[in-house]
mmCIF file of C-alpha atoms in Angstrom:
data_model
loop_
_atom_site.group_PDB
_atom_site.id
_atom_site.type_symbol
_atom_site.label_atom_id
_atom_site.label_comp_id
_atom_site.label_asym_id
_atom_site.label_seq_id
_atom_site.Cartn_x
_atom_site.Cartn_y
_atom_site.Cartn_z
ATOM 1 C CA MET G 1419 -140.690 28.912 -279.988
ATOM 2 C CA ALA G 1420 -138.504 29.538 -276.828
ATOM 3 C CA ASP G 1421 -140.824 29.401 -273.928
ATOM 4 C CA THR G 1422 -140.422 29.092 -269.872
ATOM 5 C CA PRO G 1423 -137.407 26.244 -269.389
ATOM 6 C CA THR G 1424 -139.676 23.312 -268.513
ATOM 7 C CA ARG G 1425 -137.995 21.232 -265.845
ATOM 8 C CA ASP G 1426 -136.586 17.716 -266.433
ATOM 9 C CA ALA G 1427 -138.310 14.036 -264.508
ATOM 10 C CA THR G 1428 -136.662 15.280 -261.283
ATOM 11 C CA GLY G 1429 -137.636 18.716 -261.773
ATOM 12 C CA THR G 1430 -134.201 20.198 -260.776
ATOM 13 C CA GLU G 1431 -133.186 21.706 -263.652
ATOM 14 C CA PRO G 1432 -134.261 23.309 -266.974
ATOM 15 C CA LEU G 1433 -134.070 20.684 -269.892
ATOM 16 C CA LEU G 1434 -136.765 21.339 -272.451
ATOM 17 C CA ASP G 1435 -137.282 24.370 -273.765
ATOM 18 C CA ARG G 1436 -138.019 25.333 -277.094
ATOM 19 C CA ARG G 1437 -141.688 24.071 -278.781
ATOM 20 C CA PHE G 1438 -142.755 23.903 -281.650
ATOM 21 C CA ALA G 1439 -146.102 23.470 -282.725
ATOM 22 C CA TRP G 1440 -147.849 20.480 -285.116
ATOM 23 C CA ARG G 1441 -150.633 20.258 -285.462
ATOM 24 C CA GLY G 1442 -152.358 21.761 -282.409
ATOM 25 C CA ARG G 1443 -149.239 19.702 -280.262
ATOM 26 C CA GLU G 1444 -146.550 21.590 -278.543
ATOM 27 C CA VAL G 1445 -143.473 19.572 -278.652
ATOM 28 C CA ALA G 1446 -140.586 20.010 -276.166
ATOM 29 C CA TRP G 1447 -137.035 20.455 -277.570
ATOM 30 C CA THR G 1448 -133.527 21.100 -277.292
ATOM 31 C CA ALA G 1449 -130.904 22.013 -278.734
ATOM 32 C CA PHE G 1450 -126.832 22.299 -277.332
ATOM 33 C CA GLY G 1451 -123.162 21.027 -278.423
ATOM 34 C CA SER G 1452 -120.917 21.884 -281.519
ATOM 35 C CA GLY G 1453 -120.717 19.960 -284.752
ATOM 36 C CA PRO G 1454 -122.496 17.518 -286.943
ATOM 37 C CA PRO G 1455 -126.595 17.277 -285.740
ATOM 38 C CA LEU G 1456 -127.357 14.424 -283.971
ATOM 39 C CA VAL G 1457 -130.977 14.123 -282.992
ATOM 40 C CA LEU G 1458 -131.689 11.152 -280.040
ATOM 41 C CA CYS G 1459 -134.917 9.718 -279.635
ATOM 42 C CA HIS G 1460 -136.777 8.250 -277.158
ATOM 43 C CA GLY G 1461 -139.536 5.893 -276.471
ATOM 44 C CA THR G 1462 -142.275 4.443 -274.166
ATOM 45 C CA PRO G 1463 -143.506 4.946 -271.692
ATOM 46 C CA TRP G 1464 -140.015 7.155 -271.420
ATOM 47 C CA SER G 1465 -138.830 10.613 -272.219
ATOM 48 C CA SER G 1466 -136.069 12.731 -273.317
ATOM 49 C CA TRP G 1467 -135.071 12.073 -269.341
ATOM 50 C CA LEU G 1468 -133.184 8.961 -270.199
ATOM 51 C CA TRP G 1469 -131.164 10.516 -272.545
ATOM 52 C CA GLU G 1470 -129.631 13.167 -271.454
ATOM 53 C CA PRO G 1471 -126.670 12.035 -269.903
ATOM 54 C CA TYR G 1472 -125.453 10.841 -273.337
ATOM 55 C CA ALA G 1473 -126.631 13.938 -275.002
ATOM 56 C CA ARG G 1474 -124.734 15.491 -272.916
ATOM 57 C CA ALA G 1475 -121.011 14.066 -273.172
ATOM 58 C CA LEU G 1476 -121.494 13.944 -277.138
ATOM 59 C CA ALA G 1477 -122.032 17.722 -277.193
ATOM 60 C CA ALA G 1478 -118.596 17.580 -277.059
ATOM 61 C CA GLU G 1479 -118.404 16.508 -281.249
ATOM 62 C CA PHE G 1480 -122.343 17.067 -282.242
ATOM 63 C CA THR G 1481 -125.428 19.103 -282.204
ATOM 64 C CA VAL G 1482 -127.521 17.591 -280.495
ATOM 65 C CA HIS G 1483 -131.075 17.456 -279.966
ATOM 66 C CA LEU G 1484 -133.568 16.244 -277.254
ATOM 67 C CA TRP G 1485 -137.043 16.010 -277.374
ATOM 68 C CA ASP G 1486 -140.274 14.630 -276.409
ATOM 69 C CA MET G 1487 -143.148 12.856 -278.568
ATOM 70 C CA PRO G 1488 -146.628 14.412 -278.284
ATOM 71 C CA GLY G 1489 -148.354 12.592 -274.818
ATOM 72 C CA TYR G 1490 -145.167 12.073 -273.581
ATOM 73 C CA GLY G 1491 -143.027 14.218 -271.031
ATOM 74 C CA ALA G 1492 -142.702 17.642 -271.725
ATOM 75 C CA SER G 1493 -144.510 17.549 -274.438
ATOM 76 C CA SER G 1494 -148.418 18.565 -274.842
ATOM 77 C CA LYS G 1495 -150.807 15.691 -273.490
ATOM 78 C CA ASP G 1496 -153.847 16.660 -274.882
ATOM 79 C CA PRO G 1497 -156.488 13.893 -274.267
ATOM 80 C CA ALA G 1498 -158.026 14.408 -278.138
ATOM 81 C CA HIS G 1499 -154.798 14.260 -279.298
ATOM 82 C CA ASP G 1500 -153.526 10.624 -281.469
ATOM 83 C CA VAL G 1501 -150.252 9.903 -280.115
ATOM 84 C CA ASP G 1502 -150.036 6.487 -282.316
ATOM 85 C CA LEU G 1503 -147.174 5.542 -283.658
ATOM 86 C CA GLY G 1504 -148.277 6.602 -287.593
ATOM 87 C CA THR G 1505 -148.846 9.756 -286.103
ATOM 88 C CA GLN G 1506 -145.129 10.590 -284.065
ATOM 89 C CA GLY G 1507 -143.476 9.393 -288.182
ATOM 90 C CA GLU G 1508 -145.021 11.743 -289.733
ATOM 91 C CA LEU G 1509 -144.411 14.811 -286.572
ATOM 92 C CA PHE G 1510 -140.321 13.805 -286.525
ATOM 93 C CA ALA G 1511 -140.192 14.132 -290.459
ATOM 94 C CA ASP G 1512 -141.411 17.382 -289.792
ATOM 95 C CA LEU G 1513 -139.907 18.169 -287.258
ATOM 96 C CA LEU G 1514 -136.562 17.567 -288.485
ATOM 97 C CA GLU G 1515 -137.896 19.986 -291.458
ATOM 98 C CA HIS G 1516 -138.173 22.793 -288.961
ATOM 99 C CA TRP G 1517 -134.539 22.315 -287.342
ATOM 100 C CA ARG G 1518 -132.689 22.177 -291.271
ATOM 101 C CA PRO G 1519 -131.943 26.017 -291.406
ATOM 102 C CA ALA G 1520 -130.286 25.947 -287.855
ATOM 103 C CA TRP G 1521 -128.250 22.849 -289.840
ATOM 104 C CA SER G 1522 -127.439 24.989 -292.615
ATOM 105 C CA ASP G 1523 -126.680 28.461 -291.504
ATOM 106 C CA GLY G 1524 -124.770 26.530 -288.451
ATOM 107 C CA ALA G 1525 -127.205 27.792 -285.266
ATOM 108 C CA ASP G 1526 -127.475 26.145 -282.532
ATOM 109 C CA GLY G 1527 -124.053 25.371 -282.417
ATOM 110 C CA ALA G 1528 -123.994 23.094 -286.233
ATOM 111 C CA ASP G 1529 -121.094 23.909 -288.460
ATOM 112 C CA GLY G 1530 -122.879 23.217 -291.035
ATOM 113 C CA SER G 1531 -120.771 20.442 -293.159
ATOM 114 C CA SER G 1532 -122.353 17.468 -294.983
ATOM 115 C CA ALA G 1533 -120.700 14.286 -295.397
ATOM 116 C CA ALA G 1534 -121.502 14.715 -298.247
ATOM 117 C CA GLY G 1535 -119.691 17.632 -298.479
ATOM 118 C CA GLY G 1536 -121.784 21.135 -298.782
ATOM 119 C CA GLY G 1537 -124.966 21.637 -298.567
ATOM 120 C CA VAL G 1538 -127.348 21.137 -295.156
ATOM 121 C CA PRO G 1539 -125.596 18.749 -293.109
ATOM 122 C CA LEU G 1540 -128.010 14.925 -292.638
ATOM 123 C CA PRO G 1541 -128.604 14.171 -289.251
ATOM 124 C CA HIS G 1542 -127.519 11.222 -287.142
ATOM 125 C CA VAL G 1543 -130.157 9.485 -285.469
ATOM 126 C CA VAL G 1544 -129.773 6.723 -281.766
ATOM 127 C CA ALA G 1545 -133.527 5.371 -281.909
ATOM 128 C CA HIS G 1546 -134.769 3.415 -278.642
ATOM 129 C CA ASP G 1547 -138.414 1.387 -278.322
ATOM 130 C CA TYR G 1548 -140.601 3.193 -279.500
ATOM 131 C CA GLY G 1549 -137.913 6.032 -281.402
ATOM 132 C CA GLY G 1550 -136.955 2.961 -283.838
ATOM 133 C CA ALA G 1551 -140.209 3.023 -285.145
ATOM 134 C CA VAL G 1552 -140.641 6.391 -285.284
ATOM 135 C CA SER G 1553 -137.156 6.948 -287.232
ATOM 136 C CA LEU G 1554 -137.441 4.042 -288.925
ATOM 137 C CA ARG G 1555 -141.266 5.241 -290.254
ATOM 138 C CA ALA G 1556 -140.127 8.763 -290.204
ATOM 139 C CA ALA G 1557 -137.602 7.446 -292.803
ATOM 140 C CA LEU G 1558 -139.934 5.279 -294.764
ATOM 141 C CA LEU G 1559 -142.607 6.378 -295.523
ATOM 142 C CA HIS G 1560 -142.319 10.072 -295.113
ATOM 143 C CA GLY G 1561 -139.182 11.375 -297.103
ATOM 144 C CA ALA G 1562 -136.837 11.871 -293.241
ATOM 145 C CA ARG G 1563 -132.851 11.558 -294.360
ATOM 146 C CA TYR G 1564 -130.335 10.587 -292.179
ATOM 147 C CA ALA G 1565 -126.364 10.257 -292.303
ATOM 148 C CA SER G 1566 -126.811 7.066 -290.066
ATOM 149 C CA LEU G 1567 -129.107 5.733 -287.735
ATOM 150 C CA CYS G 1568 -128.205 3.710 -284.601
ATOM 151 C CA LEU G 1569 -131.301 1.638 -283.107
ATOM 152 C CA VAL G 1570 -130.751 0.605 -279.253
ATOM 153 C CA ASP G 1571 -133.961 -2.660 -278.212
ATOM 154 C CA VAL G 1572 -136.329 -0.811 -280.746
ATOM 155 C CA VAL G 1573 -139.885 -1.495 -281.465
ATOM 156 C CA ALA G 1574 -139.776 -2.739 -285.332
ATOM 157 C CA LEU G 1575 -140.668 -6.297 -286.267
ATOM 158 C CA ARG G 1576 -143.930 -8.113 -284.945
ATOM 159 C CA PRO G 1577 -144.114 -9.111 -282.057
ATOM 160 C CA TRP G 1578 -143.635 -6.882 -279.687
ATOM 161 C CA GLY G 1579 -145.458 -5.532 -276.219
ATOM 162 C CA SER G 1580 -144.068 -7.278 -273.158
ATOM 163 C CA PRO G 1581 -147.402 -9.403 -271.915
ATOM 164 C CA TYR G 1582 -148.590 -6.184 -269.292
ATOM 165 C CA PHE G 1583 -148.412 -4.176 -272.051
ATOM 166 C CA SER G 1584 -150.810 -5.979 -274.266
ATOM 167 C CA LEU G 1585 -152.947 -6.300 -270.703
ATOM 168 C CA VAL G 1586 -152.907 -3.037 -270.263
ATOM 169 C CA ARG G 1587 -153.795 -2.188 -273.993
ATOM 170 C CA GLU G 1588 -157.316 -4.893 -274.197
ATOM 171 C CA HIS G 1589 -158.378 -2.855 -270.477
ATOM 172 C CA ALA G 1590 -156.578 0.933 -270.514
ATOM 173 C CA ASP G 1591 -160.236 2.112 -269.475
ATOM 174 C CA VAL G 1592 -159.761 0.197 -266.603
ATOM 175 C CA PHE G 1593 -156.329 0.758 -265.795
ATOM 176 C CA ALA G 1594 -157.350 4.520 -266.797
ATOM 177 C CA ALA G 1595 -159.462 4.358 -263.259
ATOM 178 C CA VAL G 1596 -157.421 2.629 -260.939
ATOM 179 C CA PRO G 1597 -156.318 5.509 -258.158
ATOM 180 C CA ALA G 1598 -153.691 7.126 -258.040
ATOM 181 C CA ALA G 1599 -152.062 4.867 -255.269
ATOM 182 C CA VAL G 1600 -152.475 1.513 -257.604
ATOM 183 C CA HIS G 1601 -151.734 3.348 -260.274
ATOM 184 C CA ARG G 1602 -147.914 3.870 -259.382
ATOM 185 C CA GLY G 1603 -147.410 1.037 -257.705
ATOM 186 C CA ALA G 1604 -148.604 -1.038 -261.110
ATOM 187 C CA LEU G 1605 -146.420 1.265 -262.996
ATOM 188 C CA GLU G 1606 -143.351 1.044 -260.656
ATOM 189 C CA ALA G 1607 -143.560 -2.995 -260.736
ATOM 190 C CA TYR G 1608 -143.761 -2.365 -264.440
ATOM 191 C CA VAL G 1609 -140.904 0.036 -265.084
ATOM 192 C CA ARG G 1610 -138.578 -1.959 -263.292
ATOM 193 C CA THR G 1611 -138.847 -5.398 -265.551
ATOM 194 C CA ALA G 1612 -137.116 -3.371 -268.239
ATOM 195 C CA ALA G 1613 -133.907 -3.026 -266.288
ATOM 196 C CA HIS G 1614 -131.748 -5.908 -265.626
ATOM 197 C CA ARG G 1615 -129.963 -4.424 -262.554
ATOM 198 C CA PRO G 1616 -131.979 -3.072 -259.850
ATOM 199 C CA LEU G 1617 -132.618 0.848 -260.630
ATOM 200 C CA ARG G 1618 -131.706 3.087 -258.639
ATOM 201 C CA GLU G 1619 -134.525 4.858 -256.987
ATOM 202 C CA GLU G 1620 -134.168 8.630 -258.035
ATOM 203 C CA HIS G 1621 -134.214 6.792 -261.493
ATOM 204 C CA LEU G 1622 -137.206 4.659 -261.089
ATOM 205 C CA ALA G 1623 -138.610 8.470 -259.790
ATOM 206 C CA ALA G 1624 -137.803 10.030 -263.058
ATOM 207 C CA LEU G 1625 -138.961 7.403 -265.246
ATOM 208 C CA VAL G 1626 -142.638 6.977 -263.485
ATOM 209 C CA GLY G 1627 -142.635 10.617 -262.599
ATOM 210 C CA PRO G 1628 -144.366 12.012 -265.621
ATOM 211 C CA TRP G 1629 -146.816 9.301 -265.280
ATOM 212 C CA THR G 1630 -148.474 10.069 -262.655
ATOM 213 C CA GLY G 1631 -150.817 12.726 -261.556
ATOM 214 C CA GLN G 1632 -154.200 12.959 -263.710
ATOM 215 C CA ALA G 1633 -152.860 13.596 -266.843
ATOM 216 C CA GLY G 1634 -149.761 11.810 -266.342
ATOM 217 C CA GLN G 1635 -151.653 8.522 -265.563
ATOM 218 C CA ALA G 1636 -154.235 9.232 -268.820
ATOM 219 C CA ALA G 1637 -151.384 10.402 -271.104
ATOM 220 C CA LEU G 1638 -149.862 6.738 -270.369
ATOM 221 C CA TYR G 1639 -153.162 4.479 -270.639
ATOM 222 C CA ARG G 1640 -153.564 6.667 -273.537
ATOM 223 C CA GLN G 1641 -150.553 5.858 -275.529
ATOM 224 C CA ILE G 1642 -150.439 2.278 -274.441
ATOM 225 C CA ALA G 1643 -154.065 1.583 -275.869
ATOM 226 C CA GLN G 1644 -153.515 3.174 -279.401
ATOM 227 C CA ALA G 1645 -150.279 1.329 -279.679
ATOM 228 C CA ASP G 1646 -151.320 -1.020 -282.865
ATOM 229 C CA GLU G 1647 -148.814 -3.230 -284.576
ATOM 230 C CA ARG G 1648 -149.892 -2.514 -288.242
ATOM 231 C CA TYR G 1649 -148.017 0.184 -287.979
ATOM 232 C CA THR G 1650 -144.441 -1.630 -287.722
ATOM 233 C CA ALA G 1651 -146.204 -4.130 -289.909
ATOM 234 C CA GLU G 1652 -146.569 -1.383 -292.679
ATOM 235 C CA LEU G 1653 -142.726 -0.775 -293.084
ATOM 236 C CA GLU G 1654 -141.744 -4.434 -292.352
ATOM 237 C CA PRO G 1655 -141.306 -4.932 -296.300
ATOM 238 C CA LEU G 1656 -139.916 -1.538 -296.967
ATOM 239 C CA LEU G 1657 -137.165 -2.328 -294.124
ATOM 240 C CA GLY G 1658 -134.663 -3.156 -297.279
ATOM 241 C CA GLY G 1659 -134.585 -0.337 -298.776
ATOM 242 C CA LEU G 1660 -132.787 1.335 -296.241
ATOM 243 C CA ASP G 1661 -130.228 3.507 -297.714
ATOM 244 C CA VAL G 1662 -128.118 4.106 -294.942
ATOM 245 C CA PRO G 1663 -125.507 3.156 -292.621
ATOM 246 C CA VAL G 1664 -127.370 1.071 -289.925
ATOM 247 C CA ARG G 1665 -126.129 -0.768 -286.207
ATOM 248 C CA VAL G 1666 -128.644 -2.427 -284.388
ATOM 249 C CA LEU G 1667 -127.722 -2.884 -280.630
ATOM 250 C CA TRP G 1668 -129.667 -5.085 -278.072
ATOM 251 C CA GLY G 1669 -129.058 -4.831 -274.662
ATOM 252 C CA GLU G 1670 -129.010 -9.088 -274.263
ATOM 253 C CA GLU G 1671 -131.333 -9.371 -271.260
ATOM 254 C CA ASP G 1672 -134.035 -7.412 -272.751
ATOM 255 C CA THR G 1673 -137.514 -9.519 -271.376
ATOM 256 C CA TRP G 1674 -138.969 -6.690 -272.962
ATOM 257 C CA ILE G 1675 -138.482 -7.336 -276.790
ATOM 258 C CA PRO G 1676 -136.111 -10.351 -277.353
ATOM 259 C CA PRO G 1677 -132.884 -10.023 -277.961
ATOM 260 C CA ASP G 1678 -132.982 -12.608 -281.421
ATOM 261 C CA ARG G 1679 -135.337 -8.748 -282.304
ATOM 262 C CA ALA G 1680 -131.073 -7.313 -283.282
ATOM 263 C CA ARG G 1681 -130.537 -9.920 -285.440
ATOM 264 C CA ARG G 1682 -133.222 -10.320 -287.219
ATOM 265 C CA LEU G 1683 -133.611 -6.064 -287.698
ATOM 266 C CA ALA G 1684 -130.402 -6.363 -288.961
ATOM 267 C CA ASP G 1685 -130.512 -9.101 -291.874
ATOM 268 C CA ALA G 1686 -134.040 -7.339 -292.776
ATOM 269 C CA ILE G 1687 -131.558 -4.103 -293.154
ATOM 270 C CA PRO G 1688 -128.759 -3.834 -296.261
ATOM 271 C CA GLY G 1689 -125.720 -3.533 -294.553
ATOM 272 C CA ALA G 1690 -126.942 -3.658 -290.912
ATOM 273 C CA ASP G 1691 -124.990 -4.587 -287.981
ATOM 274 C CA ALA G 1692 -126.160 -5.872 -284.869
ATOM 275 C CA ARG G 1693 -124.453 -6.470 -281.187
ATOM 276 C CA LEU G 1694 -125.381 -6.846 -277.778
ATOM 277 C CA LEU G 1695 -124.573 -5.343 -274.865
ATOM 278 C CA PRO G 1696 -123.639 -8.146 -272.200
ATOM 279 C CA GLY G 1697 -125.731 -7.594 -268.231
ATOM 280 C CA ALA G 1698 -128.051 -5.245 -269.992
ATOM 281 C CA GLY G 1699 -131.893 -5.110 -270.502
ATOM 282 C CA HIS G 1700 -134.978 -3.734 -272.019
ATOM 283 C CA LEU G 1701 -133.269 -0.059 -270.151
ATOM 284 C CA VAL G 1702 -129.679 -0.530 -271.635
ATOM 285 C CA GLN G 1703 -129.030 3.493 -270.570
ATOM 286 C CA LEU G 1704 -129.345 3.182 -267.194
ATOM 287 C CA ASP G 1705 -128.071 -1.024 -266.911
ATOM 288 C CA ALA G 1706 -124.722 -0.435 -269.384
ATOM 289 C CA PRO G 1707 -123.847 3.036 -269.730
ATOM 290 C CA VAL G 1708 -120.617 2.938 -269.937
ATOM 291 C CA ALA G 1709 -120.648 0.236 -273.020
ATOM 292 C CA LEU G 1710 -123.586 1.715 -274.751
ATOM 293 C CA ALA G 1711 -121.667 5.074 -275.035
ATOM 294 C CA VAL G 1712 -118.371 3.040 -275.824
ATOM 295 C CA GLU G 1713 -120.508 1.874 -278.944
ATOM 296 C CA LEU G 1714 -122.745 4.903 -279.087
ATOM 297 C CA GLN G 1715 -119.057 7.361 -279.327
ATOM 298 C CA ARG G 1716 -117.983 4.799 -281.801
ATOM 299 C CA TRP G 1717 -120.409 4.737 -284.203
ATOM 300 C CA LEU G 1718 -121.347 8.170 -284.900
ATOM 301 C CA SER G 1719 -117.229 9.366 -284.824
ATOM 302 C CA ALA G 1720 -116.857 6.339 -287.590
ATOM 303 C CA ASN G 1721 -120.631 7.910 -289.949
ATOM 304 C CA ARG G 1722 -119.092 11.291 -289.643
#
């Protein structure tokens, strides 16, 4: 399971140093900290890099798991492998099962406690963007169980996808063939629109880095080409059966997935509530880091 440490998107330090093999794919992941298990799920076109500062801060109270979906970040990007939301949801359920023994015996810092008392603890899950659909499908279609679920600017309700995303999806082969410099310029412009505040250059470089080079460029357009609203259409009628504490957080200035989805999503899930974060767009982790950190800490502490 151990492997040569994978460097983060900036290339400066090891981040995901373990591997989970699943149907020919390799999922890069890591875990650190002590306490109940907490899993952070990224979206598209992002990676676990976006959650790393939060993971390190929360590791004082939780055993935090970071991972990259296949086709993303440091995980495998084999062109033959599907990377759609259906595949990712099924994989996530299996990945959680792979981690369960460590939560039971206290490995990786897990203390073995459970909100219900005794037994294997259930993980807290925090999901952003595509990670929302992935975690919801894992729970509603594949039997995954959580201690709590926090959904941050997630893909869950139709319609979803920015106008540029939809354009690329319809012409993925064309975009995949553009020169590298043109691709990078378009990608940087696209990523900038996810933030409400100007992105720092080092943050922009970290976000676009995994999608550059021949393999990265092909992987980006492959996953966009496989984006399909049928995967959220399947879960929408099941949301009323979700029996886990749920909080919905949303950037008030999100132009990728408008904030009206926050209330719609919370209304569809029994007992869920929604909170908007002022001054934040879709990349709420970078737009409003303090506000998001406070919200996550309060939510997780209330559901330990």
